[in-house]
């Protein structure tokens, strides 16, 4: 990598993004005393990870030897060896035999005639002896970057020593460039053979879009729109250096690329690929330019675009490594997206337009033809604009709203100012398509631009609505928009409908006032009916139904039926704020889980077909919720993680996604992860001022505390939920289902009277609304109250009944929790069956649900009572008191001598989870390795 820009864009060696797994694997290997070989393509972040690891391990080792080779110096013999051993030569000279000392000094200083051919064996032994001599005083860490540029003599000597170090405490931390799968089997294998036998090869792959976004943000490019970040990720193929250089170029560019155009490629990156282009003929370059302009170029398309010798010219490019070949795939694919982008960026504007003009007739897809026509045309042209608008509508119908938004902006650019529809109307349609695609920042920018000049009330109100929609859950941040939107709407019922619908959302999200939100939605529905706007009426009715459902209002079923009446708008019908979503919520709260699953599955299928990104995030989360209620914890965890990944990628609904993922992790994954996600969800809700989701995120946090065994924290958190929902007028206990958790936690903390109060208040609402599953969970909680008061017989009767009812309703996890409580009651009575037998049924049910955290609780209960008959936890060593529960369990097992794989098996987690937990343990205890944990257990200071 050229050194003149390798550190640009403010690269920090102490910040490693998107490398948690790779970094953890390398750290664990070094902690065990092994060596690490990092490998991957140029710019992938090997040097950053290498520096971070070296900095972390510089403390515990006695000596650090470093070298960093460059291509320009790779012809100088012994240069890398001089960098490594030169500073330590005086320290080891006296420990070397005379012949070895003379040969090594000659090689390192350049004074003498030492060569690898003449002094080969002596030099090899001298390097090995020097490393062993340094290791006598303490562990040695050899840090070597860019192994591919090591001079051959140094590489040979270092490899000879590495293969023979044996138990000598010398670790190698190296990085080498490998360009792809082909080189992984050959090039890096050569370096691996020259490493110690226990070396672990760690490949660094491309970053995800979310990780690229984080990287750009951390490096100071926070103002880039998400659509631009998406383009950066695609063009860089997840390469962090390439992404940073593209981000820097965009941040410094006074004019961002127009819709449909590739990103500007900075000179620093062009230099990486354009040198190979110089070896192509002029005709071959023009053929590749056409290919770079096309969306899915094939030889047939290139022929249709006038490139008669396409096969020969692309074959030449493939030989130069510019194109990737696949005998089974006829498509023309560039070896890296950056090659295509650099080629396009380097071409003069007339040549680009000529390429697009050729493709505007050659492409078979009407959307592609319209896009190329636009990019081949300068200035306004009503016919071109009309074709682009038609193409945008087609993309919208195909479920590609992001493409529709891009085409809409192109249409606006080519629309004359006096046309009908005008350019701003087309821009607003593009903004609404961007909202559907989850590109809120692009939509906001378009709306703000329209508002700077639009005078027509209809356009202004539509633009204000886009600004509000783009705010998402942070609707309180745009409070100032509402008075302006009302003023622009005047007395037009169609425009007032739009404003009052958003005011309904504001009442819920900002004020947490469900009654006010319901009134605003009902008013919006009446205004829409008067204006004849069925789409807006359906959205308002769906909102009203949702509010009434969550409030426990008796009109909710009737309002849902009104929202489902014909005529329907197909996009509203499947929208996450439409009637289908309201019906799903009502079905879940009414214990009709099978119907809820079928409804959510159908809605998810439809929004995916239409490309409605935000709705997809919601319906994945809804399905996860349904599976969790049904006791399918593994499936719920998969869906919740998928929803959260999509939410983070698109930047929409991240708080709600983290909340559902926390509940899924607490049921079927990792409790520490559940706590972290729940805290993130609470933080996001508080930052957004989101009163609707704040109580739900706190309920998730309280549940996670309960599963983690911290009843005090659960009580503190869930009391706050109770206050928030009482203030918001939420009376339906099926909304959050936290009441049973609060009652159970109160019993554990010795407050059965308050627990009974929670149960009685909640039961009254559940009886009024017919919430059978809630009533069964309340009976389970009341059984715990009665047991705490000594009424064992009544407790068993209630638990048995609750378990049977929950099983009949299909709530598998809640059934298992009732069986667990029942087993605990039986186990606490003397003269009963052996403890392990009392818990067998609970373990079977939790295992069927894949409820791993609960299964661990069963095993802990059995172990605790079998050991001494007391339910109290085993004593925790003083040194581990400050650790989280999961961290304590892992550290305790390490003290017992268990391997990471054995720990993973016993705790029902992955090896990666164990490694990550150990990393946190090391950091909190101020130690470096498993050996230090064992020393602490023995009462010795870590070495």
Coordinates of N, CA, C and O in Angstrom, one line a residue, residues 572-632:
X572 N -51.1 0.5 2.1 CA -51.5 0.8 3.5 C -51.8 -0.6 4.2 O -51.5 -0.8 5.4
X573 N -52.4 -1.5 3.5 CA -52.9 -2.8 4.1 C -51.7 -3.5 4.6 O -51.8 -4.2 5.7
X574 N -50.5 -3.4 4.0 CA -49.3 -4.2 4.5 C -48.4 -3.3 5.3 O -47.4 -3.8 5.8
X575 N -48.6 -2.0 5.4 CA -47.7 -1.1 6.1 C -47.7 -1.4 7.6 O -48.7 -1.8 8.1
X576 N -46.5 -1.1 8.2 CA -46.4 -1.5 9.6 C -47.3 -0.6 10.5 O -47.5 -0.9 11.7
X577 N -47.8 0.5 9.9 CA -48.8 1.4 10.7 C -50.2 1.2 10.1 O -51.1 2.0 10.4
X578 N -50.4 0.1 9.3 CA -51.7 -0.1 8.7 C -52.6 -1.0 9.5 O -52.2 -1.5 10.6
X579 N -53.7 -1.4 9.0 CA -54.7 -2.2 9.7 C -54.2 -3.6 9.9 O -54.6 -4.2 10.9
X580 N -53.4 -4.1 9.0 CA -52.9 -5.5 9.2 C -52.0 -5.5 10.5 O -52.1 -6.5 11.2
X581 N -51.2 -4.5 10.7 CA -50.4 -4.5 11.9 C -51.3 -4.4 13.1 O -51.0 -5.0 14.1
X582 N -52.3 -3.5 13.1 CA -53.2 -3.4 14.2 C -53.9 -4.7 14.5 O -54.0 -5.1 15.7
X583 N -54.3 -5.4 13.5 CA -55.0 -6.7 13.7 C -54.0 -7.7 14.4 O -54.3 -8.5 15.3
X584 N -52.7 -7.7 13.9 CA -51.7 -8.6 14.5 C -51.6 -8.3 16.0 O -51.6 -9.2 16.8
X585 N -51.5 -7.0 16.3 CA -51.3 -6.7 17.8 C -52.5 -7.2 18.6 O -52.3 -7.7 19.7
X586 N -53.7 -7.0 18.0 CA -54.9 -7.4 18.8 C -54.9 -9.0 18.9 O -55.2 -9.5 20.0
X587 N -54.5 -9.7 17.9 CA -54.4 -11.1 17.9 C -53.4 -11.6 19.0 O -53.7 -12.5 19.8
X588 N -52.3 -11.0 19.1 CA -51.3 -11.4 20.1 C -51.8 -11.1 21.5 O -51.6 -12.0 22.4
X589 N -52.4 -10.0 21.7 CA -52.8 -9.6 23.0 C -54.1 -10.5 23.4 O -54.4 -10.6 24.6
X590 N -54.7 -11.1 22.4 CA -55.9 -11.9 22.7 C -55.6 -13.4 22.7 O -56.5 -14.2 22.7
X591 N -54.3 -13.7 22.7 CA -53.8 -15.1 22.9 C -54.0 -15.9 21.6 O -54.0 -17.2 21.7
X592 N -54.2 -15.3 20.5 CA -54.5 -16.1 19.3 C -53.1 -16.1 18.5 O -52.9 -15.5 17.5
X593 N -52.2 -16.9 19.0 CA -50.8 -16.9 18.5 C -50.7 -17.5 17.1 O -49.9 -17.0 16.3
X594 N -51.4 -18.5 16.8 CA -51.3 -19.2 15.5 C -51.8 -18.2 14.4 O -51.1 -18.0 13.4
X595 N -52.9 -17.5 14.7 CA -53.4 -16.5 13.7 C -52.4 -15.3 13.6 O -52.2 -14.8 12.5
X596 N -51.9 -14.9 14.7 CA -50.9 -13.8 14.7 C -49.7 -14.2 13.9 O -49.2 -13.4 13.1
X597 N -49.2 -15.4 14.0 CA -48.0 -15.8 13.2 C -48.3 -15.8 11.8 O -47.6 -15.4 10.9
X598 N -49.5 -16.4 11.4 CA -49.9 -16.4 10.0 C -50.0 -15.0 9.4 O -49.6 -14.7 8.3
X599 N -50.6 -14.1 10.2 CA -50.8 -12.7 9.8 C -49.5 -12.0 9.5 O -49.2 -11.4 8.5
X600 N -48.6 -12.1 10.5 CA -47.3 -11.5 10.4 C -46.4 -12.0 9.3 O -45.7 -11.3 8.6
X601 N -46.5 -13.4 9.1 CA -45.8 -14.0 8.0 C -46.2 -13.5 6.6 O -45.4 -13.2 5.8
X602 N -47.5 -13.4 6.4 CA -48.1 -12.8 5.2 C -47.7 -11.4 5.0 O -47.3 -11.0 3.9
X603 N -47.7 -10.6 6.0 CA -47.4 -9.2 5.9 C -45.9 -9.0 5.6 O -45.5 -8.2 4.8
X604 N -45.1 -9.8 6.2 CA -43.6 -9.8 6.0 C -43.3 -10.1 4.5 O -42.5 -9.5 3.8
X605 N -44.0 -11.2 4.0 CA -43.8 -11.6 2.6 C -44.2 -10.4 1.7 O -43.4 -10.1 0.7
X606 N -45.2 -9.7 1.9 CA -45.7 -8.6 1.0 C -44.8 -7.4 1.1 O -44.4 -6.8 0.1
X607 N -44.3 -7.0 2.3 CA -43.5 -5.8 2.4 C -42.1 -6.1 1.8 O -41.4 -5.2 1.2
X608 N -41.6 -7.4 1.9 CA -40.4 -7.7 1.2 C -40.5 -7.6 -0.3 O -39.6 -7.2 -1.0
X609 N -41.7 -8.1 -0.8 CA -41.9 -8.0 -2.3 C -42.0 -6.5 -2.7 O -41.5 -6.2 -3.8
X610 N -42.4 -5.6 -1.9 CA -42.5 -4.2 -2.2 C -41.3 -3.4 -1.8 O -41.2 -2.2 -2.1
X611 N -40.3 -4.0 -1.2 CA -39.1 -3.3 -0.8 C -39.3 -2.3 0.3 O -38.6 -1.3 0.4
X612 N -40.3 -2.5 1.2 CA -40.6 -1.6 2.3 C -39.7 -1.9 3.5 O -40.1 -2.7 4.4
X613 N -38.6 -1.3 3.6 CA -37.5 -1.7 4.5 C -38.0 -1.5 6.0 O -37.7 -2.4 6.8
X614 N -38.6 -0.4 6.3 CA -39.0 -0.1 7.7 C -40.0 -1.1 8.1 O -40.0 -1.7 9.2
X615 N -41.0 -1.4 7.3 CA -42.0 -2.4 7.6 C -41.4 -3.8 7.8 O -41.8 -4.6 8.6
X616 N -40.4 -4.1 7.0 CA -39.8 -5.4 7.1 C -39.1 -5.5 8.5 O -39.2 -6.6 9.2
X617 N -38.5 -4.5 9.0 CA -37.9 -4.5 10.3 C -38.9 -4.8 11.4 O -38.7 -5.6 12.3
X618 N -40.1 -4.1 11.2 CA -41.2 -4.3 12.2 C -41.7 -5.7 12.2 O -41.9 -6.3 13.2
X619 N -42.0 -6.2 11.0 CA -42.6 -7.6 10.9 C -41.7 -8.7 11.4 O -42.1 -9.7 11.9
X620 N -40.4 -8.5 11.1 CA -39.5 -9.5 11.7 C -39.5 -9.5 13.2 O -39.5 -10.5 13.8
X621 N -39.6 -8.3 13.7 CA -39.7 -8.2 15.2 C -41.0 -8.8 15.7 O -41.1 -9.4 16.8
X622 N -42.1 -8.5 15.0 CA -43.4 -9.1 15.4 C -43.4 -10.6 15.4 O -43.9 -11.2 16.3
X623 N -42.8 -11.2 14.4 CA -42.7 -12.6 14.3 C -41.8 -13.2 15.5 O -42.1 -14.2 16.1
X624 N -40.7 -12.4 15.8 CA -39.9 -12.9 16.9 C -40.7 -12.9 18.2 O -40.6 -13.8 19.0
X625 N -41.5 -11.8 18.4 CA -42.4 -11.7 19.6 C -43.3 -12.9 19.7 O -43.5 -13.6 20.7
X626 N -43.9 -13.3 18.5 CA -44.9 -14.4 18.5 C -44.2 -15.7 18.8 O -44.7 -16.5 19.6
X627 N -43.0 -15.9 18.2 CA -42.3 -17.2 18.5 C -41.8 -17.2 19.9 O -41.8 -18.3 20.5
X628 N -41.5 -16.1 20.5 CA -41.1 -16.1 21.9 C -42.3 -16.5 22.8 O -42.1 -17.3 23.7
X629 N -43.4 -15.9 22.6 CA -44.6 -16.3 23.4 C -44.9 -17.8 23.2 O -45.3 -18.5 24.2
X630 N -44.7 -18.3 22.0 CA -45.0 -19.7 21.7 C -43.9 -20.7 22.3 O -44.1 -21.9 22.2
X631 N -42.8 -20.1 22.8 CA -41.8 -21.0 23.4 C -40.8 -21.5 22.4 O -40.0 -22.4 22.7
X632 N -40.7 -20.9 21.2 CA -39.7 -21.2 20.2 C -38.6 -20.3 20.3 O -38.4 -19.4 19.5

